[in-house]
Amino acid sequence: MKNPYQIVKRPLLTEKSDRLRETDNQYCFEVAVGANKLEVKAAIESLFEVKVSSVRIQNRIGKAKRMGRFTGKRADWKKAIVTLKEGEVIELFEGV
Amino acid sequence: MSDSLLRVELTESGPCERTMSVTVQPEAVKLEREKVIAEIRKEAKVKGFRPGKAPRNLIEKTYAGSIREELLQKVVSKNFQKALEQEKIAPLSQPQVEKVDLEDDYKLSFQARFEVSPEIELARYKKFKIEKKVSKVSDEDVDSTIENLREQYANFVPKDGAADKGDYLLLDFSVLDEKGNTSPEGRRTNQLVMAGHEDSHALFSHALVGKSEGENQKIEIDFPGDYPDESLKGQRVTYMVDIKNVRQKSLPEVDDHFAKQISQTEDLAALRTMIWENLEREINQRADRQVEEDLFRQIIEANPFDIPSSLVEVTIQRQIENIRKQGQAGDEMQMAELIRPSAEFAVKREYVMGEIARREGISVADEDINAKIEEFATQLDKTAEEVRKDFRSREAMNHLRSLILVEKVVRFLLENNDIKQVEE
């Protein structure tokens, strides 16, 4: 198995993720672009010692940014919305 | 929050100093903390959230430092005020807050140190014996005043011939170097110098005695070895001096014409009377001030009390500022030490005055103010209304009030103490 730390990059803490967590017990993460749902599931389960019921994945296209006359582009990234089994909690988000 | 939530311990930590230990109940702190968090939350910008939308626990974590700071500041100042009301004391100085202690977010205690007005027991402030020393005006005093006036109204008339000591010379001069050449830097034009004047250029001005108009000659001066100016000490300097004219001071004759010229009096006799009266008034005023000061000095000596140092410092600072405004510079520390005794006296006097006013029920009524305004009006040749306008502001009015109060207290003291006029 791949190193879970290389798959899960960072937790996403936003108004939207906060809402999802409260209503649907879903947690959002930025994950490696190459990762698939199964890999994310395994990584989350081992990192936080929780049971994952499902993973949904979005490919986010990086925003186009300009620096004067040069256009550039932020890197594309992958977002995973992880639904936990009922009663499971990721402490990391709770304390925050 | 009710007063019962405060536990206050008051100790005398100095003659005019109190230390107050306050313990605030956790409930009060908790309440305040919620307010602080809510306040911060409204403005807080956290990435991923619109301003004001970030969750509370996130705020609490990211802003822990500023929450604590704000909380301490608010709780301490609020409860300090509350404690003052509870204990019914009024601090004179900004409190020194120390030992602020916040445990487990809710247990808060602090200590505040501040100065308070002293308790004054005026055991005795009447029946002191004061001598009012008044000196007689003599004919010589009037003469010397007139002599001063003559000096002030002196004319400078051109004079032929040699300058005597005390005459003024208008001249150009330049300093010659070893080869006898002048240099532009050493040249001064149109200088007015008094011949034989005893100032820092005494050597030069003495050398001018006996010179006359149109003379153009060298003056050699040997500066002595102990001459204060380093660059000239022990040097022989040659000056080229070009005297443009000599003027003699001419004092006006003391006669009726002089009297008319300098004053609104008719003749010399009237001028003398006026000067006589002015001198007498001056002496009397000075004596009155002296009596007042002696009186307060005696009262203060008879009723010792401590004064808060912060008030003394404020007084000192104010006086230093005044001195600075008059354009005098000096070492701040030195000045402060010089002023200190008089500042302490002023503060004590202020307290004594206040206490006497309180005890004797002396206060400033509206009639007093009106009377004072009328008085100013006649003095300044204005209408009462105009004067009243000058005292529109609250500050000016308070100033006027305290002025009148001081006058009334002084009058009371003069009536109740033994003032004996002594002629010197």
XYZ file of C-alpha atoms in Angstrom:
520
model
C 0.000 0.000 0.000
C 1.077 3.515 -0.707
C 2.092 5.765 2.172
C -1.162 7.318 3.462
C 0.641 10.600 4.090
C 1.385 10.838 0.373
C -2.247 10.276 -0.520
C -4.003 12.564 1.940
C -2.410 15.999 1.578
C -4.409 18.189 3.901
C -7.842 18.473 5.470
C -10.122 21.090 3.897
C -11.604 23.405 6.427
C -14.174 25.677 4.859
C -17.715 26.769 5.461
C -18.902 24.159 3.043
C -16.861 21.303 4.529
C -17.949 22.398 7.972
C -21.585 22.121 6.923
C -21.101 18.712 5.340
C -19.426 17.414 8.451
C -22.261 18.560 10.671
C -25.128 17.322 8.501
C -23.800 14.244 6.716
C -20.755 13.132 8.676
C -18.658 13.850 5.605
C -15.061 15.092 5.717
C -13.176 16.853 2.926
C -9.507 16.467 2.029
C -7.122 17.458 -0.669
C -5.606 14.234 -1.946
C -2.875 13.269 -4.381
C -3.899 13.751 -8.012
C -3.001 10.160 -8.779
C -5.023 8.664 -5.937
C -8.262 6.761 -6.476
C -11.257 6.250 -4.175
C -10.000 2.967 -2.796
C -6.603 4.375 -1.953
C -8.166 7.383 -0.219
C -10.471 5.102 1.774
C -7.582 2.980 2.952
C -5.446 6.000 3.776
C -8.180 7.734 5.824
C -8.999 4.536 7.686
C -5.389 3.994 8.675
C -4.610 7.637 9.461
C -7.608 8.400 11.637
C -8.604 4.899 12.695
C -12.180 5.273 11.490
C -14.516 3.304 9.241
C -15.228 4.905 5.874
C -18.514 4.094 4.163
C -17.887 5.896 0.861
C -15.551 8.268 -0.956
C -16.440 10.724 -3.668
C -13.799 12.419 -5.705
C -13.677 15.663 -7.666
C -10.955 16.728 -10.069
C -10.461 20.408 -9.492
C -8.935 22.403 -12.298
C -6.418 24.985 -11.114
C -7.432 28.609 -11.578
C -5.918 30.679 -14.351
C -3.947 33.551 -12.891
C -2.312 36.515 -14.542
C 0.843 38.304 -13.649
C 0.629 41.368 -15.815
C 0.781 40.181 -19.376
C 1.691 36.625 -18.499
C -1.022 34.115 -17.866
C -0.306 31.246 -15.589
C -2.249 28.439 -14.044
C -2.444 27.020 -10.591
C -1.878 23.326 -10.305
C -4.878 21.019 -10.717
C -5.765 19.107 -7.596
C -8.059 16.416 -6.365
C -10.681 16.757 -3.655
C -12.088 13.799 -1.766
C -15.319 13.893 0.202
C -15.179 11.037 2.650
C -18.368 9.777 4.263
C -17.822 7.979 7.533
C -19.929 5.201 8.945
C -22.465 6.299 11.481
C -21.002 7.205 14.861
C -17.476 7.636 13.531
C -15.703 10.929 14.129
C -12.394 12.422 13.027
C -11.031 14.227 16.076
C -8.807 16.521 14.057
C -11.807 18.519 12.883
C -13.622 18.521 16.187
C -11.032 20.361 18.172
C -10.688 23.047 15.589
C -22.551 41.106 37.053
C -23.401 42.378 40.479
C -21.043 43.871 43.000
C -21.164 40.802 45.149
C -19.109 39.005 42.557
C -16.055 41.015 43.450
C -13.679 40.221 46.205
C -11.561 43.226 46.969
C -8.735 43.573 49.414
C -7.416 47.009 50.094
C -4.059 47.650 51.722
C -2.127 50.797 52.448
C 1.117 50.306 50.634
C 2.433 53.790 51.249
C 1.581 57.153 52.796
C -0.731 58.050 49.946
C -0.721 54.761 48.150
C -3.193 51.919 48.125
C -2.888 48.449 46.736
C -6.073 46.764 45.763
C -6.223 43.037 45.162
C -9.256 42.052 43.207
C -10.477 38.549 42.536
C -13.097 38.307 39.857
C -15.602 35.486 39.976
C -15.344 32.931 37.156
C -18.916 33.553 36.003
C -18.156 37.142 35.259
C -15.008 36.252 33.372
C -16.833 33.588 31.407
C -19.498 36.039 30.372
C -16.921 38.577 29.310
C -14.994 35.933 27.432
C -18.036 35.002 25.389
C -18.487 38.650 24.521
C -14.882 38.991 23.466
C -15.058 35.902 21.286
C -18.270 37.062 19.677
C -16.657 40.407 19.031
C -13.599 38.890 17.408
C -15.666 36.426 15.463
C -17.571 39.189 13.752
C -14.416 40.520 12.192
C -12.256 37.440 11.992
C -10.903 36.448 8.618
C -10.167 32.745 8.424
C -9.291 31.120 5.133
C -12.138 29.075 3.771
C -14.785 31.130 5.587
C -16.448 34.415 4.874
C -15.747 37.022 7.536
C -17.933 36.350 10.541
C -18.831 32.855 9.425
C -15.947 30.940 10.918
C -16.941 28.420 13.579
C -16.500 29.438 17.177
C -14.083 26.741 18.196
C -11.866 27.535 15.252
C -11.781 31.180 16.318
C -10.963 30.201 19.854
C -7.979 28.273 18.657
C -6.561 30.630 16.058
C -7.112 33.776 18.075
C -6.247 32.389 21.511
C -3.616 35.087 22.101
C -5.697 38.095 21.240
C -8.735 36.709 23.026
C -6.716 36.441 26.193
C -5.254 39.894 25.833
C -8.552 41.540 25.109
C -10.249 39.641 27.891
C -7.662 40.696 30.477
C -7.792 44.278 29.419
C -11.573 44.429 29.514
C -12.112 42.499 32.677
C -9.389 44.308 34.550
C -10.494 47.804 33.628
C -14.173 47.026 34.158
C -13.646 45.400 37.508
C -11.133 47.974 38.603
C -13.797 50.628 38.175
C -16.315 48.429 39.916
C -13.959 47.801 42.795
C -13.346 51.513 43.174
C -17.063 52.142 43.408
C -17.464 49.296 45.819
C -14.717 50.595 48.081
C -15.664 54.220 47.479
C -12.181 55.478 46.724
C -10.933 57.751 44.024
C -7.455 57.227 42.675
C -5.367 60.244 41.773
C -2.998 58.520 39.469
C -3.247 56.019 36.691
C -3.248 52.652 38.450
C -0.284 50.370 38.111
C -1.857 47.029 37.379
C 0.295 44.117 38.316
C 0.153 40.424 39.048
C -2.628 39.823 36.607
C -3.378 36.169 36.831
C -5.711 34.226 34.606
C -5.987 30.548 35.337
C -7.951 27.961 33.376
C -9.443 30.739 31.244
C -11.848 31.813 33.976
C -10.082 32.392 37.283
C -8.851 35.947 37.277
C -7.196 38.096 39.880
C -5.089 41.207 39.705
C -3.508 43.875 41.817
C -3.669 47.577 41.199
C -1.524 50.148 42.847
C -2.510 53.811 42.788
C -2.291 56.980 44.769
C -5.060 58.590 46.749
C -5.559 61.968 48.332
C -4.157 62.190 51.838
C -6.338 62.561 54.859
C -5.672 65.991 56.165
C -6.317 66.922 59.719
C -5.913 70.595 60.070
C -5.394 70.885 63.787
C -4.572 74.517 63.532
C -4.915 77.074 60.804
C -5.903 80.170 62.716
C -4.190 82.578 65.027
C -0.777 82.366 63.482
C 1.392 85.402 63.892
C 2.635 86.734 60.610
C 4.691 89.821 60.055
C 3.945 91.867 57.051
C 7.176 93.580 56.214
C 6.637 96.830 54.409
C 9.470 99.120 53.521
C 8.973 102.851 53.161
C 9.331 104.437 49.786
C 12.067 107.046 49.892
C 12.970 109.971 47.670
C 16.018 108.012 46.576
C 13.822 105.177 45.301
C 11.877 107.615 43.190
C 15.112 109.187 41.991
C 16.546 105.879 40.886
C 13.305 104.989 39.079
C 13.496 108.288 37.224
C 17.150 107.611 36.459
C 16.145 104.264 34.924
C 13.465 105.985 32.885
C 16.054 108.472 31.604
C 18.226 105.581 30.476
C 15.281 104.061 28.674
C 14.474 107.291 26.876
C 18.083 108.152 26.091
C 18.974 109.510 22.657
C 22.143 108.769 20.780
C 23.513 111.919 19.205
C 26.483 112.039 16.846
C 29.644 113.232 18.494
C 32.721 114.887 17.075
C 36.018 113.940 18.551
C 37.240 111.013 20.531
C 34.924 108.355 21.957
C 34.697 108.232 25.710
C 33.864 105.209 27.728
C 30.152 104.471 27.257
C 29.893 106.025 23.800
C 28.739 103.902 20.919
C 30.778 103.356 17.776
C 29.460 102.161 14.459
C 32.319 100.395 12.738
C 33.525 97.794 10.292
C 36.397 95.587 11.263
C 38.391 92.731 9.863
C 40.926 90.366 11.294
C 44.405 90.485 9.727
C 46.447 87.344 9.248
C 50.258 87.103 9.787
C 51.042 88.735 6.459
C 48.762 91.642 7.184
C 46.068 90.610 4.690
C 42.371 90.706 5.401
C 40.212 87.706 4.725
C 36.538 87.976 3.820
C 35.525 85.545 6.575
C 37.102 87.777 9.203
C 35.183 90.862 8.095
C 32.204 92.294 9.958
C 30.402 95.410 8.860
C 28.167 97.882 10.657
C 28.824 96.639 14.137
C 27.612 98.761 16.998
C 30.034 98.551 19.899
C 30.024 100.378 23.183
C 33.455 101.683 24.005
C 34.820 100.284 27.238
C 31.901 97.878 27.679
C 32.627 95.107 30.160
C 31.279 92.149 28.252
C 32.985 89.177 26.662
C 34.700 91.400 24.122
C 35.994 93.734 26.807
C 39.531 93.857 25.369
C 38.275 94.981 22.013
C 35.812 97.523 23.313
C 38.383 98.999 25.685
C 40.713 99.536 22.758
C 38.061 101.690 21.114
C 38.103 104.354 23.793
C 39.664 107.486 22.343
C 38.957 106.719 18.708
C 37.000 109.179 16.630
C 34.912 109.255 13.500
C 36.607 108.489 10.209
C 39.599 106.839 11.819
C 40.891 103.794 10.042
C 43.579 101.986 11.891
C 45.008 98.795 13.247
C 44.323 97.581 16.741
C 46.496 94.900 18.216
C 45.172 92.833 21.044
C 47.166 90.352 23.090
C 44.740 87.828 24.461
C 45.933 86.539 27.835
C 46.780 82.888 28.387
C 43.683 82.319 30.487
C 41.271 83.848 27.961
C 38.060 81.781 27.871
C 37.935 81.466 24.072
C 40.222 78.557 23.109
C 41.039 79.846 19.638
C 42.169 83.259 20.880
C 43.930 82.238 24.094
C 47.506 83.585 24.236
C 47.270 84.965 20.701
C 48.106 88.364 19.324
C 45.369 89.386 16.936
C 45.454 92.432 14.715
C 42.189 94.048 13.737
C 41.708 96.602 11.012
C 39.030 98.951 12.287
C 37.154 101.504 10.243
C 35.108 103.797 12.448
C 32.096 105.201 10.681
C 30.726 107.342 13.444
C 30.676 107.915 17.150
C 27.485 108.461 19.058
C 27.066 109.751 22.497
C 24.276 108.774 24.776
C 22.323 111.801 25.817
C 19.935 111.472 28.693
C 16.837 113.629 28.654
C 16.605 116.441 31.174
C 14.331 115.728 34.082
C 11.721 118.419 33.786
C 8.018 118.912 33.170
C 8.536 118.243 29.486
C 10.086 114.850 30.304
C 7.171 114.050 32.573
C 4.706 114.834 29.822
C 6.656 112.879 27.251
C 6.781 109.616 29.145
C 3.526 109.641 31.027
C 0.134 111.232 31.100
C 1.092 113.425 34.013
C 1.113 117.200 33.808
C 4.426 118.036 35.389
C 7.388 116.627 37.205
C 5.782 116.775 40.615
C 2.848 114.727 39.367
C 5.220 112.203 37.815
C 7.045 111.843 41.097
C 3.778 111.277 42.949
C 2.743 108.679 40.426
C 6.039 106.844 40.722
C 5.801 107.080 44.506
C 2.346 105.547 44.493
C 3.358 102.801 42.077
C 6.337 101.860 44.194
C 4.202 101.810 47.280
C 1.631 99.595 45.613
C 4.336 97.239 44.410
C 5.860 96.951 47.849
C 2.481 96.345 49.349
C 1.609 93.661 46.832
C 4.913 91.954 47.340
C 4.389 92.070 51.090
C 0.901 90.608 50.711
C 2.232 87.740 48.664
C 4.937 87.169 51.235
C 2.380 87.134 54.036
C 0.272 84.639 52.139
C 3.214 82.364 51.558
C 4.448 82.627 55.156
C 0.971 81.866 56.371
C 0.666 78.715 54.289
C 4.156 77.687 55.229
C 3.256 77.918 58.898
C -0.011 76.065 58.458
C 1.736 73.292 56.560
C 4.447 73.064 59.178
C 1.891 72.889 61.977
C -0.147 70.209 60.197
C 2.192 67.776 58.524
C 0.708 65.391 56.019
C 1.960 63.267 53.155
C 1.370 64.163 49.585
C 1.026 61.845 46.621
C 4.170 61.916 44.545
C 2.300 61.694 41.267
C 0.757 65.118 41.850
C 4.153 66.558 42.615
C 5.516 65.057 39.417
C 2.669 66.502 37.404
C 3.300 69.927 38.907
C 7.002 69.673 38.181
C 6.365 68.653 34.606
C 3.988 71.544 34.115
C 6.524 74.015 35.419
C 9.306 72.579 33.284
C 7.040 72.936 30.290
C 6.444 76.561 31.172
C 10.161 77.160 31.445
C 10.685 75.484 28.105
C 8.033 77.650 26.522
C 9.972 80.677 27.661
C 12.798 79.296 25.607
C 15.103 78.173 28.360
C 16.821 74.894 27.991
C 18.411 72.806 30.676
C 18.886 69.377 32.040
C 15.456 67.944 32.803
C 16.590 66.023 35.869
C 18.389 68.987 37.319
C 15.481 71.289 36.729
C 13.106 68.812 38.308
C 15.191 68.660 41.462
C 15.371 72.432 41.604
C 11.646 72.800 41.225
C 10.690 69.924 43.531
C 10.522 71.833 46.846
C 8.346 74.567 45.417
C 6.169 72.009 43.636
C 5.678 70.101 46.870
C 4.763 73.301 48.587
C 2.283 74.133 45.856
C 0.611 70.740 46.145
C 0.394 70.950 49.925
C -0.948 74.456 49.716
C -3.581 73.258 47.302
C -4.683 70.560 49.750
C -4.679 72.892 52.712
C -6.732 75.363 50.754
C -9.256 72.705 49.752
C -9.549 71.405 53.286
C -10.065 74.845 54.777
C -12.684 75.639 52.177
C -14.452 72.397 53.037
C -14.314 72.927 56.774
C -15.359 76.517 56.712
C -17.975 75.960 54.078
C -16.354 78.394 51.714
C -17.675 77.990 48.228
C -18.056 79.985 45.080
C -21.541 81.279 44.475
C -22.901 82.721 41.270
C -22.777 86.188 42.805
C -19.055 85.767 43.367
C -18.563 84.909 39.755
C -20.635 87.846 38.613
C -18.747 90.180 40.886
C -15.438 88.890 39.579
C -16.533 89.323 36.014
C -17.584 92.896 36.737
C -14.207 93.463 38.272
C -12.396 92.134 35.223
C -14.627 94.224 33.031
C -13.649 97.472 34.721
C -10.000 96.471 34.720
C -9.961 95.584 31.063
C -12.284 98.371 29.986
C -14.786 95.957 28.509
C -18.423 95.259 29.177
C -19.365 92.471 31.531
C -20.916 90.612 28.610
C -17.663 90.596 26.681
C -15.764 89.283 29.649
C -18.415 86.645 30.230
C -17.856 85.434 26.674
C -14.226 84.747 27.487
C -15.352 82.383 30.208
C -17.810 80.426 28.133
C -15.818 77.241 28.096
C -16.163 74.905 31.015
C -12.434 74.900 31.521
C -12.159 78.669 31.749
C -15.128 78.728 34.088
C -13.557 76.148 36.379
C -10.385 78.137 36.342
C -12.290 81.246 37.340
C -14.050 79.356 40.091
C -10.844 78.067 41.577
C -9.372 81.543 41.315
C -12.243 82.972 43.311
C -12.133 80.139 45.813
C -8.438 80.752 46.423
C -9.146 84.431 46.930
C -11.915 83.711 49.378
C -9.882 81.212 51.368
C -6.957 83.603 51.518
C -9.253 86.380 52.669
C -10.661 84.092 55.349
C -7.182 83.179 56.496
C -6.057 86.781 56.611
C -9.054 87.611 58.769
C -8.434 84.725 61.123
C -4.741 85.063 61.606
C -2.673 87.657 63.301
C -1.077 89.840 60.672
C 1.124 92.566 62.020
C 2.459 95.259 59.795
C 6.132 95.948 60.404
C 8.008 98.742 58.803
C 11.478 98.025 57.694
